[in-house]
Short mmCIF file of N, CA, C and O in Angstrom, two decimals:
data_model
loop_
_atom_site.label_atom_id
_atom_site.label_comp_id
_atom_site.label_asym_id
_atom_site.label_seq_id
_atom_site.Cartn_x
_atom_site.Cartn_y
_atom_site.Cartn_z
N MET L 1478 10.79 -5.24 5.70
CA MET L 1478 9.38 -5.00 5.89
C MET L 1478 9.18 -4.34 7.26
O MET L 1478 9.75 -4.76 8.25
N ILE L 1479 8.36 -3.31 7.27
CA ILE L 1479 8.01 -2.60 8.50
C ILE L 1479 6.52 -2.84 8.75
O ILE L 1479 5.69 -2.62 7.88
N LEU L 1480 6.19 -3.31 9.95
CA LEU L 1480 4.80 -3.40 10.37
C LEU L 1480 4.56 -2.32 11.40
O LEU L 1480 5.30 -2.21 12.38
N GLU L 1481 3.55 -1.52 11.17
CA GLU L 1481 3.19 -0.45 12.10
C GLU L 1481 1.86 -0.83 12.75
O GLU L 1481 0.89 -1.11 12.04
N ILE L 1482 1.84 -0.86 14.06
CA ILE L 1482 0.62 -1.19 14.79
C ILE L 1482 0.18 0.05 15.54
O ILE L 1482 0.89 0.55 16.41
N ARG L 1483 -0.99 0.55 15.16
CA ARG L 1483 -1.55 1.73 15.82
C ARG L 1483 -2.72 1.28 16.69
O ARG L 1483 -3.53 0.46 16.27
N THR L 1484 -2.79 1.83 17.88
CA THR L 1484 -3.93 1.55 18.74
C THR L 1484 -4.65 2.86 19.04
O THR L 1484 -4.02 3.93 19.10
N TYR L 1485 -5.93 2.77 19.19
CA TYR L 1485 -6.77 3.93 19.43
C TYR L 1485 -7.58 3.70 20.70
O TYR L 1485 -8.32 2.73 20.78
N ARG L 1486 -7.42 4.57 21.68
CA ARG L 1486 -8.20 4.51 22.91
C ARG L 1486 -9.40 5.42 22.71
O ARG L 1486 -9.25 6.61 22.45
N LEU L 1487 -10.59 4.85 22.85
CA LEU L 1487 -11.83 5.55 22.52
C LEU L 1487 -12.68 5.79 23.75
O LEU L 1487 -12.59 5.05 24.74
N LYS L 1488 -13.52 6.77 23.66
CA LYS L 1488 -14.48 7.00 24.75
C LYS L 1488 -15.51 5.87 24.73
O LYS L 1488 -15.88 5.38 23.65
N PRO L 1489 -15.98 5.45 25.90
CA PRO L 1489 -16.99 4.39 25.95
C PRO L 1489 -18.20 4.73 25.07
O PRO L 1489 -18.65 5.87 25.02
N GLY L 1490 -18.63 3.72 24.33
CA GLY L 1490 -19.81 3.89 23.48
C GLY L 1490 -19.53 4.42 22.09
O GLY L 1490 -20.46 4.62 21.30
N THR L 1491 -18.26 4.65 21.74
CA THR L 1491 -17.95 5.23 20.43
C THR L 1491 -17.28 4.24 19.46
O THR L 1491 -17.08 4.57 18.30
N ARG L 1492 -16.96 3.04 19.93
CA ARG L 1492 -16.19 2.12 19.10
C ARG L 1492 -16.90 1.76 17.80
O ARG L 1492 -16.29 1.75 16.73
N GLU L 1493 -18.18 1.45 17.85
CA GLU L 1493 -18.87 1.02 16.62
C GLU L 1493 -18.86 2.12 15.57
O GLU L 1493 -18.64 1.85 14.39
N ASP L 1494 -19.08 3.38 15.97
CA ASP L 1494 -19.01 4.48 15.01
C ASP L 1494 -17.59 4.65 14.48
O ASP L 1494 -17.39 4.88 13.29
N PHE L 1495 -16.60 4.55 15.36
CA PHE L 1495 -15.20 4.66 14.95
C PHE L 1495 -14.87 3.59 13.91
O PHE L 1495 -14.27 3.88 12.87
N LEU L 1496 -15.25 2.35 14.18
CA LEU L 1496 -14.95 1.26 13.26
C LEU L 1496 -15.69 1.43 11.93
O LEU L 1496 -15.14 1.13 10.86
N ARG L 1497 -16.92 1.92 11.96
CA ARG L 1497 -17.68 2.17 10.73
C ARG L 1497 -16.98 3.23 9.89
O ARG L 1497 -16.79 3.06 8.68
N ILE L 1498 -16.57 4.33 10.52
CA ILE L 1498 -15.88 5.40 9.80
C ILE L 1498 -14.54 4.89 9.25
O ILE L 1498 -14.17 5.20 8.11
N MET L 1499 -13.84 4.09 10.03
CA MET L 1499 -12.58 3.54 9.56
C MET L 1499 -12.83 2.67 8.33
O MET L 1499 -12.16 2.81 7.30
N ARG L 1500 -13.82 1.79 8.41
CA ARG L 1500 -14.12 0.85 7.33
C ARG L 1500 -14.61 1.57 6.06
O ARG L 1500 -14.17 1.29 4.96
N GLU L 1501 -15.52 2.54 6.25
CA GLU L 1501 -16.16 3.18 5.11
C GLU L 1501 -15.38 4.36 4.54
O GLU L 1501 -15.52 4.67 3.35
N GLU L 1502 -14.58 5.03 5.36
CA GLU L 1502 -13.90 6.24 4.90
C GLU L 1502 -12.38 6.14 4.93
O GLU L 1502 -11.71 6.39 3.93
N ALA L 1503 -11.81 5.79 6.09
CA ALA L 1503 -10.35 5.81 6.23
C ALA L 1503 -9.68 4.73 5.41
O ALA L 1503 -8.69 5.00 4.71
N LEU L 1504 -10.17 3.49 5.47
CA LEU L 1504 -9.50 2.40 4.75
C LEU L 1504 -9.49 2.63 3.23
O LEU L 1504 -8.45 2.41 2.60
N PRO L 1505 -10.59 3.08 2.63
CA PRO L 1505 -10.52 3.38 1.19
C PRO L 1505 -9.52 4.49 0.86
O PRO L 1505 -8.83 4.41 -0.17
N LEU L 1506 -9.40 5.50 1.71
CA LEU L 1506 -8.43 6.57 1.47
C LEU L 1506 -7.00 6.04 1.59
O LEU L 1506 -6.13 6.41 0.78
N LEU L 1507 -6.76 5.19 2.57
CA LEU L 1507 -5.43 4.60 2.73
C LEU L 1507 -5.08 3.73 1.52
O LEU L 1507 -3.97 3.79 0.99
N ALA L 1508 -6.04 2.94 1.05
CA ALA L 1508 -5.81 2.09 -0.13
C ALA L 1508 -5.52 2.95 -1.36
O ALA L 1508 -4.61 2.64 -2.13
N LYS L 1509 -6.27 4.02 -1.53
CA LYS L 1509 -6.08 4.92 -2.67
C LYS L 1509 -4.67 5.53 -2.64
O LYS L 1509 -4.06 5.75 -3.67
N ALA L 1510 -4.15 5.74 -1.43
CA ALA L 1510 -2.80 6.30 -1.26
C ALA L 1510 -1.71 5.23 -1.39
O ALA L 1510 -0.54 5.54 -1.27
N GLY L 1511 -2.11 3.97 -1.60
CA GLY L 1511 -1.13 2.90 -1.75
C GLY L 1511 -0.61 2.34 -0.45
O GLY L 1511 0.38 1.62 -0.43
N ILE L 1512 -1.27 2.67 0.66
CA ILE L 1512 -0.84 2.18 1.97
C ILE L 1512 -1.50 0.83 2.23
O ILE L 1512 -2.71 0.69 2.16
N ASP L 1513 -0.67 -0.16 2.52
CA ASP L 1513 -1.12 -1.53 2.72
C ASP L 1513 -1.64 -1.72 4.14
O ASP L 1513 -0.85 -1.74 5.09
N VAL L 1514 -2.94 -1.87 4.29
CA VAL L 1514 -3.55 -2.15 5.59
C VAL L 1514 -3.66 -3.66 5.74
O VAL L 1514 -4.34 -4.32 4.96
N VAL L 1515 -2.96 -4.19 6.73
CA VAL L 1515 -2.95 -5.62 6.99
C VAL L 1515 -4.22 -6.04 7.72
O VAL L 1515 -4.85 -7.04 7.38
N SER L 1516 -4.61 -5.25 8.71
CA SER L 1516 -5.79 -5.57 9.51
C SER L 1516 -6.22 -4.35 10.30
O SER L 1516 -5.42 -3.45 10.57
N SER L 1517 -7.49 -4.33 10.67
CA SER L 1517 -8.01 -3.29 11.56
C SER L 1517 -9.26 -3.84 12.23
O SER L 1517 -9.89 -4.77 11.73
N GLY L 1518 -9.60 -3.25 13.37
CA GLY L 1518 -10.81 -3.69 14.05
C GLY L 1518 -10.80 -3.36 15.53
O GLY L 1518 -10.00 -2.56 16.01
N ALA L 1519 -11.71 -4.02 16.23
CA ALA L 1519 -11.84 -3.82 17.67
C ALA L 1519 -10.76 -4.62 18.40
O ALA L 1519 -10.49 -5.77 18.05
N SER L 1520 -10.13 -4.01 19.37
CA SER L 1520 -9.16 -4.72 20.20
C SER L 1520 -9.89 -5.77 21.03
O SER L 1520 -11.05 -5.60 21.39
N LEU L 1521 -9.19 -6.84 21.33
CA LEU L 1521 -9.79 -7.90 22.13
C LEU L 1521 -9.91 -7.52 23.59
O LEU L 1521 -10.73 -8.07 24.32
N VAL L 1522 -9.06 -6.59 24.04
CA VAL L 1522 -9.04 -6.20 25.44
C VAL L 1522 -9.24 -4.70 25.56
O VAL L 1522 -8.63 -3.92 24.83
N ASP L 1523 -10.13 -4.28 26.44
CA ASP L 1523 -10.33 -2.86 26.74
C ASP L 1523 -9.69 -2.60 28.10
O ASP L 1523 -9.92 -3.34 29.05
N GLU L 1524 -8.88 -1.56 28.19
CA GLU L 1524 -8.20 -1.27 29.45
C GLU L 1524 -8.75 -0.01 30.09
O GLU L 1524 -9.09 0.95 29.42
N ASP L 1525 -8.81 -0.01 31.39
CA ASP L 1525 -9.19 1.15 32.19
C ASP L 1525 -10.55 1.73 31.79
O ASP L 1525 -10.75 2.94 31.83
N GLY L 1526 -11.47 0.87 31.35
CA GLY L 1526 -12.81 1.33 31.00
C GLY L 1526 -12.91 2.01 29.65
O GLY L 1526 -13.96 2.55 29.31
N HIS L 1527 -11.84 2.00 28.87
CA HIS L 1527 -11.85 2.60 27.54
C HIS L 1527 -12.03 1.52 26.49
O HIS L 1527 -11.45 0.45 26.59
N GLU L 1528 -12.82 1.81 25.46
CA GLU L 1528 -12.89 0.92 24.32
C GLU L 1528 -11.65 1.19 23.47
O GLU L 1528 -11.13 2.31 23.45
N GLU L 1529 -11.16 0.17 22.77
CA GLU L 1529 -9.96 0.33 21.97
C GLU L 1529 -10.13 -0.31 20.61
O GLU L 1529 -10.95 -1.22 20.42
N ALA L 1530 -9.36 0.19 19.65
CA ALA L 1530 -9.35 -0.34 18.29
C ALA L 1530 -7.90 -0.34 17.81
O ALA L 1530 -7.02 0.25 18.44
N TYR L 1531 -7.65 -1.02 16.67
CA TYR L 1531 -6.29 -1.08 16.16
C TYR L 1531 -6.28 -0.96 14.64
O TYR L 1531 -7.30 -1.17 13.96
N LEU L 1532 -5.10 -0.63 14.12
CA LEU L 1532 -4.85 -0.55 12.69
C LEU L 1532 -3.42 -1.05 12.48
O LEU L 1532 -2.49 -0.55 13.12
N ILE L 1533 -3.25 -2.05 11.61
CA ILE L 1533 -1.92 -2.58 11.30
C ILE L 1533 -1.64 -2.30 9.83
O ILE L 1533 -2.42 -2.67 8.96
N ARG L 1534 -0.51 -1.62 9.59
CA ARG L 1534 -0.12 -1.28 8.22
C ARG L 1534 1.26 -1.85 7.93
O ARG L 1534 2.07 -2.00 8.84
N ALA L 1535 1.52 -2.18 6.66
CA ALA L 1535 2.80 -2.75 6.26
C ALA L 1535 3.45 -1.86 5.21
O ALA L 1535 2.78 -1.31 4.33
N PHE L 1536 4.77 -1.72 5.31
CA PHE L 1536 5.56 -0.94 4.37
C PHE L 1536 6.83 -1.71 4.05
O PHE L 1536 7.38 -2.38 4.92
N PRO L 1537 7.33 -1.58 2.83
CA PRO L 1537 8.57 -2.30 2.49
C PRO L 1537 9.80 -1.75 3.22
O PRO L 1537 10.77 -2.49 3.42
N SER L 1538 9.76 -0.48 3.61
CA SER L 1538 10.90 0.12 4.31
C SER L 1538 10.43 1.32 5.11
O SER L 1538 9.33 1.85 4.88
N LYS L 1539 11.28 1.79 6.02
CA LYS L 1539 10.95 2.99 6.79
C LYS L 1539 10.86 4.20 5.87
O LYS L 1539 10.00 5.06 6.04
N GLU L 1540 11.72 4.25 4.87
CA GLU L 1540 11.70 5.37 3.93
C GLU L 1540 10.38 5.43 3.17
O GLU L 1540 9.79 6.50 3.01
N THR L 1541 9.89 4.26 2.73
CA THR L 1541 8.61 4.20 2.03
C THR L 1541 7.49 4.63 2.96
O THR L 1541 6.59 5.37 2.57
N ARG L 1542 7.55 4.15 4.20
CA ARG L 1542 6.53 4.55 5.18
C ARG L 1542 6.50 6.07 5.33
O ARG L 1542 5.44 6.68 5.28
N ASP L 1543 7.67 6.67 5.49
CA ASP L 1543 7.74 8.12 5.67
C ASP L 1543 7.20 8.86 4.44
O ASP L 1543 6.46 9.83 4.57
N GLU L 1544 7.56 8.39 3.25
CA GLU L 1544 7.10 9.02 2.01
C GLU L 1544 5.58 8.91 1.86
O GLU L 1544 4.90 9.88 1.54
N GLN L 1545 5.04 7.70 2.08
CA GLN L 1545 3.59 7.49 1.92
C GLN L 1545 2.81 8.25 2.99
O GLN L 1545 1.76 8.82 2.70
N GLU L 1546 3.32 8.24 4.19
CA GLU L 1546 2.67 8.97 5.29
C GLU L 1546 2.63 10.47 4.98
O GLU L 1546 1.60 11.13 5.14
N ASP L 1547 3.74 11.01 4.53
CA ASP L 1547 3.81 12.43 4.20
C ASP L 1547 2.85 12.76 3.06
O ASP L 1547 2.11 13.75 3.13
N ALA L 1548 2.84 11.94 2.01
CA ALA L 1548 1.95 12.18 0.87
C ALA L 1548 0.49 12.10 1.31
O ALA L 1548 -0.34 12.91 0.89
N PHE L 1549 0.17 11.14 2.17
CA PHE L 1549 -1.21 10.96 2.62
C PHE L 1549 -1.69 12.16 3.43
O PHE L 1549 -2.76 12.70 3.18
N TYR L 1550 -0.89 12.60 4.38
CA TYR L 1550 -1.32 13.68 5.27
C TYR L 1550 -1.21 15.07 4.68
O TYR L 1550 -1.76 16.01 5.24
N THR L 1551 -0.50 15.21 3.57
CA THR L 1551 -0.43 16.53 2.93
C THR L 1551 -1.30 16.63 1.69
O THR L 1551 -1.37 17.68 1.09
N SER L 1552 -1.98 15.54 1.34
CA SER L 1552 -2.88 15.59 0.18
C SER L 1552 -4.15 16.35 0.54
O SER L 1552 -4.53 16.42 1.70
N PRO L 1553 -4.81 16.93 -0.47
CA PRO L 1553 -6.06 17.66 -0.19
C PRO L 1553 -7.13 16.71 0.36
O PRO L 1553 -7.16 15.53 -0.01
N ALA L 1554 -7.96 17.23 1.21
CA ALA L 1554 -9.06 16.43 1.76
C ALA L 1554 -10.02 16.09 0.63
O ALA L 1554 -10.31 16.94 -0.21
N PRO L 1555 -10.54 14.85 0.60
CA PRO L 1555 -11.48 14.49 -0.45
C PRO L 1555 -12.81 15.23 -0.27
O PRO L 1555 -13.21 15.54 0.84
N GLY L 1556 -13.47 15.47 -1.37
CA GLY L 1556 -14.79 16.11 -1.32
C GLY L 1556 -15.87 15.08 -1.06
O GLY L 1556 -15.59 13.89 -0.96
N PRO L 1557 -17.10 15.53 -0.98
CA PRO L 1557 -18.22 14.61 -0.76
C PRO L 1557 -18.33 13.61 -1.89
O PRO L 1557 -18.03 13.93 -3.04
N ALA L 1558 -18.77 12.43 -1.56
CA ALA L 1558 -18.91 11.36 -2.57
C ALA L 1558 -20.13 11.59 -3.43
O ALA L 1558 -21.07 12.21 -3.10
#
């Protein structure tokens, strides 16, 4: 099992919009692509005056991660809902 922890350093005042877009748009796209999102949200600690967020994803292997990542980022952009 591979756990990938991504952190995002955001400009002050943008975290709520970032989290909304992640929740409403990015997470459904990741789920549709078969990518297992373990958790996401606001980081507990902000460093150097920056707001931060995180995304934790799980994969059965590095090979699966690479395949799913490649498929996700090379797929056509979704159209309007």
